[in-house]
């Protein structure tokens, strides 16, 4: 067999694999209502094969049959698709920029609404609560923390994090401009840290799917960091439209270090506030 034949066969196998994954995602949408059809293909493919290999199947078609007939397998796959990578005060320079550049604007408002979209297990939402508490704004703030994974939302509500992470989290807090001892915000129970209950008082944890759900309020700040990198261009634009519609006039949008508003087809609707930290704000509407 010559190299041209081998290359042709490889391309054919890849084409079939792509068709199989497309059919799997269509089947998931029709059967369970979860829509992953516009997620980045390479990311979805990697996660599908991870679960398929655990199931000891040789083809995606065989895996599809199991997923459609076994809801418990769908729940495992859903967790695979949910990118739950987070930490408290992740990218401390982002929170420091928020403290120095955005807080002075928020101080002028009678009330503040902030949305953490794709909040995972809640560490960044709790970080925001701590920051706003230190700046004297938490009492007039409502933080909405949402994720598509209902299990991870239940975990976030508990306000518990692994004790072994606290050295990193303390360092992040200090670099983010923290004003107290970080240990003032939690107690230790066994191998976990339990955040003090007052930090939960103004946080609403709820299920929300950026792919299919609509705007549910008007916000002065939306934080969605390192979530859009897993979406294709069509879905990315849909989510940016959602954020635009959900922001108040001159409201702020905070993205992740690997994301950019330039990926949005209507990027000119936003102004840059801090290029390095990927903070933008919605332009005033023309009257």
PDB file of N, CA, C and O in Angstrom, residues 174-206:
ATOM      1  N   UNK A 174      -3.755  37.968  47.666  1.00  0.00           N
ATOM      2  CA  UNK A 174      -2.799  39.033  47.974  1.00  0.00           C
ATOM      3  C   UNK A 174      -2.406  39.805  46.720  1.00  0.00           C
ATOM      4  O   UNK A 174      -2.345  41.042  46.718  1.00  0.00           O
ATOM      5  N   UNK A 175      -2.160  39.074  45.624  1.00  0.00           N
ATOM      6  CA  UNK A 175      -1.771  39.722  44.374  1.00  0.00           C
ATOM      7  C   UNK A 175      -2.915  40.512  43.760  1.00  0.00           C
ATOM      8  O   UNK A 175      -2.692  41.439  42.977  1.00  0.00           O
ATOM      9  N   UNK A 176      -4.158  40.154  44.117  1.00  0.00           N
ATOM     10  CA  UNK A 176      -5.328  40.863  43.608  1.00  0.00           C
ATOM     11  C   UNK A 176      -5.633  42.136  44.399  1.00  0.00           C
ATOM     12  O   UNK A 176      -6.632  42.798  44.143  1.00  0.00           O
ATOM     13  N   UNK A 177      -4.778  42.441  45.380  1.00  0.00           N
ATOM     14  CA  UNK A 177      -4.964  43.654  46.166  1.00  0.00           C
ATOM     15  C   UNK A 177      -5.776  43.455  47.419  1.00  0.00           C
ATOM     16  O   UNK A 177      -6.344  44.419  47.953  1.00  0.00           O
ATOM     17  N   UNK A 178      -5.839  42.224  47.914  1.00  0.00           N
ATOM     18  CA  UNK A 178      -6.594  41.938  49.131  1.00  0.00           C
ATOM     19  C   UNK A 178      -6.150  42.805  50.298  1.00  0.00           C
ATOM     20  O   UNK A 178      -4.962  43.086  50.457  1.00  0.00           O
ATOM     21  N   UNK A 179      -7.108  43.197  51.118  1.00  0.00           N
ATOM     22  CA  UNK A 179      -6.839  44.169  52.185  1.00  0.00           C
ATOM     23  C   UNK A 179      -6.797  43.567  53.581  1.00  0.00           C
ATOM     24  O   UNK A 179      -6.512  44.264  54.546  1.00  0.00           O
ATOM     25  N   UNK A 180      -7.096  42.276  53.706  1.00  0.00           N
ATOM     26  CA  UNK A 180      -7.126  41.644  55.013  1.00  0.00           C
ATOM     27  C   UNK A 180      -6.296  40.356  54.989  1.00  0.00           C
ATOM     28  O   UNK A 180      -5.627  40.063  53.994  1.00  0.00           O
ATOM     29  N   UNK A 181      -6.368  39.609  56.071  1.00  0.00           N
ATOM     30  CA  UNK A 181      -5.832  38.255  56.061  1.00  0.00           C
ATOM     31  C   UNK A 181      -6.874  37.358  55.400  1.00  0.00           C
ATOM     32  O   UNK A 181      -8.040  37.363  55.809  1.00  0.00           O
ATOM     33  N   UNK A 182      -6.479  36.603  54.401  1.00  0.00           N
ATOM     34  CA  UNK A 182      -7.448  35.781  53.668  1.00  0.00           C
ATOM     35  C   UNK A 182      -8.151  34.791  54.592  1.00  0.00           C
ATOM     36  O   UNK A 182      -9.318  34.439  54.376  1.00  0.00           O
ATOM     37  N   UNK A 183      -7.466  34.366  55.643  1.00  0.00           N
ATOM     38  CA  UNK A 183      -8.033  33.388  56.572  1.00  0.00           C
ATOM     39  C   UNK A 183      -9.244  33.931  57.319  1.00  0.00           C
ATOM     40  O   UNK A 183      -9.998  33.164  57.935  1.00  0.00           O
ATOM     41  N   UNK A 184      -9.473  35.257  57.268  1.00  0.00           N
ATOM     42  CA  UNK A 184     -10.641  35.835  57.922  1.00  0.00           C
ATOM     43  C   UNK A 184     -11.952  35.441  57.222  1.00  0.00           C
ATOM     44  O   UNK A 184     -13.032  35.610  57.792  1.00  0.00           O
ATOM     45  N   UNK A 185     -11.848  34.906  56.014  1.00  0.00           N
ATOM     46  CA  UNK A 185     -13.050  34.628  55.225  1.00  0.00           C
ATOM     47  C   UNK A 185     -13.471  33.159  55.239  1.00  0.00           C
ATOM     48  O   UNK A 185     -14.416  32.789  54.551  1.00  0.00           O
ATOM     49  N   UNK A 186     -12.793  32.343  56.024  1.00  0.00           N
ATOM     50  CA  UNK A 186     -13.158  30.921  56.026  1.00  0.00           C
ATOM     51  C   UNK A 186     -12.786  30.256  57.342  1.00  0.00           C
ATOM     52  O   UNK A 186     -12.017  30.789  58.152  1.00  0.00           O
ATOM     53  N   UNK A 187     -13.352  29.075  57.540  1.00  0.00           N
ATOM     54  CA  UNK A 187     -12.961  28.195  58.647  1.00  0.00           C
ATOM     55  C   UNK A 187     -12.548  26.853  58.055  1.00  0.00           C
ATOM     56  O   UNK A 187     -12.917  26.522  56.917  1.00  0.00           O
ATOM     57  N   UNK A 188     -11.804  26.082  58.810  1.00  0.00           N
ATOM     58  CA  UNK A 188     -11.292  24.797  58.324  1.00  0.00           C
ATOM     59  C   UNK A 188     -12.071  23.655  58.959  1.00  0.00           C
ATOM     60  O   UNK A 188     -12.242  23.620  60.186  1.00  0.00           O
ATOM     61  N   UNK A 189     -12.559  22.744  58.112  1.00  0.00           N
ATOM     62  CA  UNK A 189     -13.247  21.549  58.576  1.00  0.00           C
ATOM     63  C   UNK A 189     -12.659  20.344  57.859  1.00  0.00           C
ATOM     64  O   UNK A 189     -12.810  20.211  56.640  1.00  0.00           O
ATOM     65  N   UNK A 190     -11.972  19.487  58.618  1.00  0.00           N
ATOM     66  CA  UNK A 190     -11.306  18.318  58.040  1.00  0.00           C
ATOM     67  C   UNK A 190     -10.358  18.765  56.930  1.00  0.00           C
ATOM     68  O   UNK A 190      -9.477  19.585  57.168  1.00  0.00           O
ATOM     69  N   UNK A 191     -10.569  18.260  55.717  1.00  0.00           N
ATOM     70  CA  UNK A 191      -9.675  18.616  54.611  1.00  0.00           C
ATOM     71  C   UNK A 191     -10.254  19.696  53.716  1.00  0.00           C
ATOM     72  O   UNK A 191      -9.825  19.862  52.570  1.00  0.00           O
ATOM     73  N   UNK A 192     -11.244  20.415  54.254  1.00  0.00           N
ATOM     74  CA  UNK A 192     -11.909  21.444  53.459  1.00  0.00           C
ATOM     75  C   UNK A 192     -11.859  22.792  54.154  1.00  0.00           C
ATOM     76  O   UNK A 192     -11.711  22.884  55.375  1.00  0.00           O
ATOM     77  N   UNK A 193     -11.994  23.812  53.333  1.00  0.00           N
ATOM     78  CA  UNK A 193     -12.179  25.167  53.815  1.00  0.00           C
ATOM     79  C   UNK A 193     -13.635  25.528  53.540  1.00  0.00           C
ATOM     80  O   UNK A 193     -14.135  25.311  52.436  1.00  0.00           O
ATOM     81  N   UNK A 194     -14.335  26.058  54.538  1.00  0.00           N
ATOM     82  CA  UNK A 194     -15.723  26.473  54.384  1.00  0.00           C
ATOM     83  C   UNK A 194     -15.767  27.998  54.450  1.00  0.00           C
ATOM     84  O   UNK A 194     -15.399  28.598  55.462  1.00  0.00           O
ATOM     85  N   UNK A 195     -16.187  28.612  53.363  1.00  0.00           N
ATOM     86  CA  UNK A 195     -16.273  30.063  53.308  1.00  0.00           C
ATOM     87  C   UNK A 195     -17.374  30.554  54.239  1.00  0.00           C
ATOM     88  O   UNK A 195     -18.414  29.906  54.379  1.00  0.00           O
ATOM     89  N   UNK A 196     -17.155  31.704  54.866  1.00  0.00           N
ATOM     90  CA  UNK A 196     -18.122  32.209  55.840  1.00  0.00           C
ATOM     91  C   UNK A 196     -19.472  32.490  55.171  1.00  0.00           C
ATOM     92  O   UNK A 196     -19.527  33.010  54.051  1.00  0.00           O
ATOM     93  N   UNK A 197     -20.570  32.154  55.861  1.00  0.00           N
ATOM     94  CA  UNK A 197     -21.916  32.251  55.277  1.00  0.00           C
ATOM     95  C   UNK A 197     -22.279  33.628  54.736  1.00  0.00           C
ATOM     96  O   UNK A 197     -23.058  33.725  53.783  1.00  0.00           O
ATOM     97  N   UNK A 198     -21.742  34.708  55.313  1.00  0.00           N
ATOM     98  CA  UNK A 198     -22.142  36.038  54.847  1.00  0.00           C
ATOM     99  C   UNK A 198     -21.766  36.269  53.385  1.00  0.00           C
ATOM    100  O   UNK A 198     -22.378  37.092  52.702  1.00  0.00           O
ATOM    101  N   UNK A 199     -20.778  35.519  52.886  1.00  0.00           N
ATOM    102  CA  UNK A 199     -20.369  35.671  51.484  1.00  0.00           C
ATOM    103  C   UNK A 199     -21.426  35.120  50.526  1.00  0.00           C
ATOM    104  O   UNK A 199     -21.447  35.486  49.359  1.00  0.00           O
ATOM    105  N   UNK A 200     -22.307  34.244  51.021  1.00  0.00           N
ATOM    106  CA  UNK A 200     -23.354  33.671  50.177  1.00  0.00           C
ATOM    107  C   UNK A 200     -24.607  34.540  50.112  1.00  0.00           C
ATOM    108  O   UNK A 200     -25.460  34.341  49.246  1.00  0.00           O
ATOM    109  N   UNK A 201     -24.735  35.452  51.069  1.00  0.00           N
ATOM    110  CA  UNK A 201     -25.995  36.152  51.256  1.00  0.00           C
ATOM    111  C   UNK A 201     -26.500  36.854  50.003  1.00  0.00           C
ATOM    112  O   UNK A 201     -27.701  36.889  49.753  1.00  0.00           O
ATOM    113  N   UNK A 202     -25.591  37.415  49.216  1.00  0.00           N
ATOM    114  CA  UNK A 202     -26.000  38.166  48.030  1.00  0.00           C
ATOM    115  C   UNK A 202     -25.596  37.474  46.726  1.00  0.00           C
ATOM    116  O   UNK A 202     -25.471  38.133  45.693  1.00  0.00           O
ATOM    117  N   UNK A 203     -25.384  36.155  46.793  1.00  0.00           N
ATOM    118  CA  UNK A 203     -25.090  35.376  45.584  1.00  0.00           C
ATOM    119  C   UNK A 203     -26.269  34.464  45.281  1.00  0.00           C
ATOM    120  O   UNK A 203     -26.747  33.740  46.164  1.00  0.00           O
ATOM    121  N   UNK A 204     -26.724  34.492  44.040  1.00  0.00           N
ATOM    122  CA  UNK A 204     -27.772  33.586  43.573  1.00  0.00           C
ATOM    123  C   UNK A 204     -27.127  32.588  42.616  1.00  0.00           C
ATOM    124  O   UNK A 204     -26.658  32.967  41.535  1.00  0.00           O
ATOM    125  N   UNK A 205     -27.055  31.328  43.014  1.00  0.00           N
ATOM    126  CA  UNK A 205     -26.533  30.273  42.143  1.00  0.00           C
ATOM    127  C   UNK A 205     -27.701  29.648  41.390  1.00  0.00           C
ATOM    128  O   UNK A 205     -28.707  29.274  41.999  1.00  0.00           O
ATOM    129  N   UNK A 206     -27.583  29.544  40.078  1.00  0.00           N
ATOM    130  CA  UNK A 206     -28.706  29.031  39.281  1.00  0.00           C
ATOM    131  C   UNK A 206     -28.213  28.353  38.016  1.00  0.00           C
ATOM    132  O   UNK A 206     -27.112  28.637  37.518  1.00  0.00           O
TER     133      UNK A 206
END
